[in-house]
mmCIF file of C-alpha atoms in Angstrom:
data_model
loop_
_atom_site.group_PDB
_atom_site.id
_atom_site.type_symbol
_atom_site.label_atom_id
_atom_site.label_comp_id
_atom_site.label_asym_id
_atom_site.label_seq_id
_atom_site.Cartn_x
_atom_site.Cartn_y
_atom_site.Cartn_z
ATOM 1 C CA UNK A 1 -33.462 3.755 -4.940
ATOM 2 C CA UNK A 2 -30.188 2.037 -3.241
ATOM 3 C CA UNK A 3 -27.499 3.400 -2.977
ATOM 4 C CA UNK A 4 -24.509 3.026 -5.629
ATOM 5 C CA UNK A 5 -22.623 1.264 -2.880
ATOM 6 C CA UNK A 6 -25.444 -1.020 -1.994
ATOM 7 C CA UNK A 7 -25.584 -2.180 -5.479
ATOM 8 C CA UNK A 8 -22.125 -2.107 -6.164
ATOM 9 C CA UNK A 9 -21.509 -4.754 -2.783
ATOM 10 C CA UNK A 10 -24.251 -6.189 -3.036
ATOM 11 C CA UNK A 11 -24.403 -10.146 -2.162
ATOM 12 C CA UNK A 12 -20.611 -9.868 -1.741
ATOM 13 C CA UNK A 13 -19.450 -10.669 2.044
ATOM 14 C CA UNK A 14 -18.769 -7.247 4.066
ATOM 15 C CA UNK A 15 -15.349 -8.253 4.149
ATOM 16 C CA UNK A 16 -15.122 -7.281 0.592
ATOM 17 C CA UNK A 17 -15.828 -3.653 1.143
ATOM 18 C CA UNK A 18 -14.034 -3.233 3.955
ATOM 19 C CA UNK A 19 -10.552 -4.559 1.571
ATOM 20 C CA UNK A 20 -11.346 -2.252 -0.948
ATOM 21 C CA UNK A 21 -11.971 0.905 1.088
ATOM 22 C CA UNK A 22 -8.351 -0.706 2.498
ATOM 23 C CA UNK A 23 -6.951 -0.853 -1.112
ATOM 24 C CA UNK A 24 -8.189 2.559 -2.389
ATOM 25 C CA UNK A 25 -6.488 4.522 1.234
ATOM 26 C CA UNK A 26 -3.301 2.116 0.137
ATOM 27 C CA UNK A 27 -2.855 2.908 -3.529
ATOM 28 C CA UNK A 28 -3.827 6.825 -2.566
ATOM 29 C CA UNK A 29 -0.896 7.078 -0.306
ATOM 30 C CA UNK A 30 1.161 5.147 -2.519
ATOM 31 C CA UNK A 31 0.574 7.746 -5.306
ATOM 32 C CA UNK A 32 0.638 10.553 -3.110
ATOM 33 C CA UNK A 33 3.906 10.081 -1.901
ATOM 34 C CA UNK A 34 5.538 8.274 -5.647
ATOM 35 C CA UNK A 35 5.970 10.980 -7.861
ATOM 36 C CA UNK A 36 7.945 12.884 -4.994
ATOM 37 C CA UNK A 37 10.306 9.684 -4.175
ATOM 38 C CA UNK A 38 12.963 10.233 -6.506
ATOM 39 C CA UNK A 39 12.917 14.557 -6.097
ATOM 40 C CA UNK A 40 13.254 14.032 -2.005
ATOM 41 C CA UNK A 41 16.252 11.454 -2.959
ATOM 42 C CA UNK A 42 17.860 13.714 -4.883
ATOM 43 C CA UNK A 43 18.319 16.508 -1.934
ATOM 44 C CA UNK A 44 20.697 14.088 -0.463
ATOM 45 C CA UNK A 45 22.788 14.969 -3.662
ATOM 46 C CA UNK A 46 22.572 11.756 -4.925
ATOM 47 C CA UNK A 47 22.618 10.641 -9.073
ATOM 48 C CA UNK A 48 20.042 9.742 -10.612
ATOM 49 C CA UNK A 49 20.468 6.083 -10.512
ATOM 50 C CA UNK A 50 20.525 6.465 -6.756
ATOM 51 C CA UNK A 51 17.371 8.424 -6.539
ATOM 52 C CA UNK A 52 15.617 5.866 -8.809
ATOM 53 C CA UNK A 53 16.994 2.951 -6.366
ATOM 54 C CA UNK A 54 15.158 4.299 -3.658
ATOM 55 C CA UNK A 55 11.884 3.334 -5.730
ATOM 56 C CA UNK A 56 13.558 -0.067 -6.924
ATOM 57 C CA UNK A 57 14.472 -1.358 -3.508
ATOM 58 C CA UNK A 58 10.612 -0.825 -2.028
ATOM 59 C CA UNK A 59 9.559 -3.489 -5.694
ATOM 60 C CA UNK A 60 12.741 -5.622 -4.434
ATOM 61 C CA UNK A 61 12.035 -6.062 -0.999
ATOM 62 C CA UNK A 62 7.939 -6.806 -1.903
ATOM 63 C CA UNK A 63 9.293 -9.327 -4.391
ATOM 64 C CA UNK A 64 11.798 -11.044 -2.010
ATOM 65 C CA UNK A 65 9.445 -10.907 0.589
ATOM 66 C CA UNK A 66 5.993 -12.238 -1.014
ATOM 67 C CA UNK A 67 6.992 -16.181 -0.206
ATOM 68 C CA UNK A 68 7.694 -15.819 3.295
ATOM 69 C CA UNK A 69 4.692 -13.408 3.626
ATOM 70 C CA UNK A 70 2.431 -15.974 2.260
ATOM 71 C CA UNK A 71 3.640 -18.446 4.861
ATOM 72 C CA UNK A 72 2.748 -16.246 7.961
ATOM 73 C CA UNK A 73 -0.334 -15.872 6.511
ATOM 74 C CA UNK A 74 -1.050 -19.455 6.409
ATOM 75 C CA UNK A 75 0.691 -19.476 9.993
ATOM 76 C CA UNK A 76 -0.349 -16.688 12.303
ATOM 77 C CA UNK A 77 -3.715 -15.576 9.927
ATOM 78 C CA UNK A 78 -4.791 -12.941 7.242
ATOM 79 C CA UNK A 79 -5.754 -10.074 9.458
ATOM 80 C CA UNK A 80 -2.694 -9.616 11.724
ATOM 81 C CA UNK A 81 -0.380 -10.285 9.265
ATOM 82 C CA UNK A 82 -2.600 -7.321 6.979
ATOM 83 C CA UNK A 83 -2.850 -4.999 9.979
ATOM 84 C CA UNK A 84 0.914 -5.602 10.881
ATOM 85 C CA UNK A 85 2.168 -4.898 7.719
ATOM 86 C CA UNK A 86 -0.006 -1.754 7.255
ATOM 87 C CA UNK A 87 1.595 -0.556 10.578
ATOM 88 C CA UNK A 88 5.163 -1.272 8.918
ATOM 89 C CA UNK A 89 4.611 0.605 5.895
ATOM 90 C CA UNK A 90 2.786 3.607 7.857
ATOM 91 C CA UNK A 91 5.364 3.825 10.888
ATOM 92 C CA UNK A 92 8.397 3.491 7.594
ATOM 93 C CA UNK A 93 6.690 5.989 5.829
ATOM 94 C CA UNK A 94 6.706 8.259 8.265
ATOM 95 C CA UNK A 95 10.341 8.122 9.073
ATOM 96 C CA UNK A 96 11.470 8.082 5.817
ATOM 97 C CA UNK A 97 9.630 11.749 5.861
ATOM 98 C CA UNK A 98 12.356 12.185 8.177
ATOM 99 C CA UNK A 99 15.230 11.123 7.096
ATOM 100 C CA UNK A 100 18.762 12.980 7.471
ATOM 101 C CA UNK A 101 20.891 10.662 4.640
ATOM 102 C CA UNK A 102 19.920 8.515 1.430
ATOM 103 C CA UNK A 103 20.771 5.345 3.358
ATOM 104 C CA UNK A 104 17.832 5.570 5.818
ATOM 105 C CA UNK A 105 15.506 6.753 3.024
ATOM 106 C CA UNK A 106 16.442 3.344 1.300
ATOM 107 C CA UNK A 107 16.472 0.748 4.304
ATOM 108 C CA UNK A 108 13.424 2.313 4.977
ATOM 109 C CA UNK A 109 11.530 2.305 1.975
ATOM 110 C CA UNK A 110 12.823 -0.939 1.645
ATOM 111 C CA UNK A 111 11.713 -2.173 5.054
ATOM 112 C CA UNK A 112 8.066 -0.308 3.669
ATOM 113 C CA UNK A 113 8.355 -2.850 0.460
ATOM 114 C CA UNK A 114 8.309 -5.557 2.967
ATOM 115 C CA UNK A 115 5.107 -4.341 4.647
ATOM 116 C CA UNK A 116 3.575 -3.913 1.522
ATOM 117 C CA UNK A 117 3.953 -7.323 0.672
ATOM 118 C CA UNK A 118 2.771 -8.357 3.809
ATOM 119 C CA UNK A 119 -0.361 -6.368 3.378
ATOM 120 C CA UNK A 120 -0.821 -7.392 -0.673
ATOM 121 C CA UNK A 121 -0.660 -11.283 0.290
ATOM 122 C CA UNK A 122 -2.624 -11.341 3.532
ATOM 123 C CA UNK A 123 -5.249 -8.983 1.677
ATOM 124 C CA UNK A 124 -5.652 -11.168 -1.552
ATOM 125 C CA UNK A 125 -5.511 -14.435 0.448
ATOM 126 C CA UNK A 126 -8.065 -13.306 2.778
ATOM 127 C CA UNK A 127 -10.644 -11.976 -0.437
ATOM 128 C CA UNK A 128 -10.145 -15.363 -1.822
ATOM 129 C CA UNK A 129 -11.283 -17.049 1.477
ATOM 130 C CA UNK A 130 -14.269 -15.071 2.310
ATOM 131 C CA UNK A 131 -15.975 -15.553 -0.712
ATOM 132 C CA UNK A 132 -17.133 -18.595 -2.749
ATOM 133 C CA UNK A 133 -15.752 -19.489 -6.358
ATOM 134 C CA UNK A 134 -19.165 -18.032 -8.038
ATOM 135 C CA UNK A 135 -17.759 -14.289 -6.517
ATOM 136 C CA UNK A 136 -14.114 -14.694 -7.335
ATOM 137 C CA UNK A 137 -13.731 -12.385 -10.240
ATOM 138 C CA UNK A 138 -16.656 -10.097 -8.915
ATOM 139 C CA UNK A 139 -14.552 -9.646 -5.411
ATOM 140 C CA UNK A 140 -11.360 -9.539 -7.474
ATOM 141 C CA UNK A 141 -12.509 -6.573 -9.721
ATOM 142 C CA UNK A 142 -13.944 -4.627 -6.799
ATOM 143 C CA UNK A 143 -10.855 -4.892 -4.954
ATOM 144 C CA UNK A 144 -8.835 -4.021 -7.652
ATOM 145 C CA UNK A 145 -11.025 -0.896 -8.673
ATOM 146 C CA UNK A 146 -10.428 0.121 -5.054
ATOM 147 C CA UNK A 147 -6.962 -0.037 -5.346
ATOM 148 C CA UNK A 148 -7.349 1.923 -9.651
ATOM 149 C CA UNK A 149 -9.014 4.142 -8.011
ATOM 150 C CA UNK A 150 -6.218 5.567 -5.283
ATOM 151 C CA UNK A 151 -3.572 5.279 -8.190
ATOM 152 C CA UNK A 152 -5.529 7.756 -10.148
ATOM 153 C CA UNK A 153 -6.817 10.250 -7.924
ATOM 154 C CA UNK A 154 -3.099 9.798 -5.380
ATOM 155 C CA UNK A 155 -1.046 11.793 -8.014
ATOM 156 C CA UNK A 156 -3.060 14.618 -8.339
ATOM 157 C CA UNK A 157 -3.437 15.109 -4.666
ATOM 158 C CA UNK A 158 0.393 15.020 -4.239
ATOM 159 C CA UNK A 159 0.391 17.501 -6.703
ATOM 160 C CA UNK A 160 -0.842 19.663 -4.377
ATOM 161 C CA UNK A 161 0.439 17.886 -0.924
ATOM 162 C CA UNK A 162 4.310 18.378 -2.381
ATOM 163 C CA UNK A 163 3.626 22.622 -2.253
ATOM 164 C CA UNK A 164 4.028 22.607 1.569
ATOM 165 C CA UNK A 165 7.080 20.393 1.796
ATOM 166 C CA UNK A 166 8.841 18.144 -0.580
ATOM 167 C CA UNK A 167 8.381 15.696 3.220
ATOM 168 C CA UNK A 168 4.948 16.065 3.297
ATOM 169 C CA UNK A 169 3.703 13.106 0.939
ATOM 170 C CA UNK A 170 5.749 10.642 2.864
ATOM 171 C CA UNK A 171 3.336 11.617 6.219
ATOM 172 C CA UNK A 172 -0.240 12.313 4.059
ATOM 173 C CA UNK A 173 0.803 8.183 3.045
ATOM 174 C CA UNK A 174 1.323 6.920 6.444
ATOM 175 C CA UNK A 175 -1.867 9.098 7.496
ATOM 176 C CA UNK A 176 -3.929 7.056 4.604
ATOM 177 C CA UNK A 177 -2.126 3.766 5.563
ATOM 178 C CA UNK A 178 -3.285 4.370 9.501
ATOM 179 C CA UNK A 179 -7.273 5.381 8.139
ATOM 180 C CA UNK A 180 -6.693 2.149 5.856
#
């Protein structure tokens, strides 16, 4: 009997599997480190608008930054500009784990949102190429359950991650972001 992966890839290119394990690792950092965004804000004794910006600013800057993503894609290639923006996000992360005022925990989950768009473009863009129009949807789906399945299990894990320090999450996601 073959394996569940075996069947689930099967006839896909390898290239496939290899974006989804990168989408789950994303989307389980992503909702490891969420949920504890807008508590970590608040210790800078900020309201609640101004905790909730912190979350805004990292859709903002992926939404402002999607266009020009999409042309260094088409200029410099998928994979560096996926692996570059990984590296943004992780190293951001990381120092927004350690941050000493609300303004670096928003330019730098801002400068994350940037990465993240770099990674989301180059990543669909480079799906799209590898396979033919016959394995579209197919790649599309398994790619996306990749990614489903970080944003359910990511939560529930920084559940438990938050319980050794309200910083933590922001370092499990750049660890997951680096294994991605």
């Amino acid at each position: 009997m073959r394996s569940l992966r075996s069947r689930y890839f099967e006839g896909l290119p390898p290239e496939v599997a290899a974006l989804t394990g990168v989408s789950f690792s994303v989307a389980l950092g992503f909702g490891i480190v969420a949920p504890v965004i807008p508590l970590f804000a608040k210790t800078f004794d900020v309201s609640a608008f101004q905790a909730s910006a912190v979350i805004s600013v990292f859709a903002f800057m992926r939404f402002i930054s999607a266009t020009p993503a999409g042309w260094l894609v088409n200029r410099v290639g998928e994979r560096a500009v996926l692996w570059t923006g990984l590296a943004i996000v992780a190293v951001s992360s990381a120092m927004a784990g350690l941050s000493q005022t609300y303004g670096q925990l928003l330019v730098l989950r801002g400068l994350g949102g940037t990465g993240s768009s770099m990674f989301t473009v180059s990543a669909m863009s480079l799906l799209l190429r590898v396979v033919g129009p016959d394995q579209r949807g197919r790649a599309a789906s398994t790619y996306q359950s990749g990614f489903l399945l970080g944003s359910l299990a990511g939560p529930a894990i920084g559940g438990l991650v938050v319980g050794a320090s309200i910083r933590a999450p922001f370092f499990v996601y750049a660890a997951t972001l680096l294994l991605a």
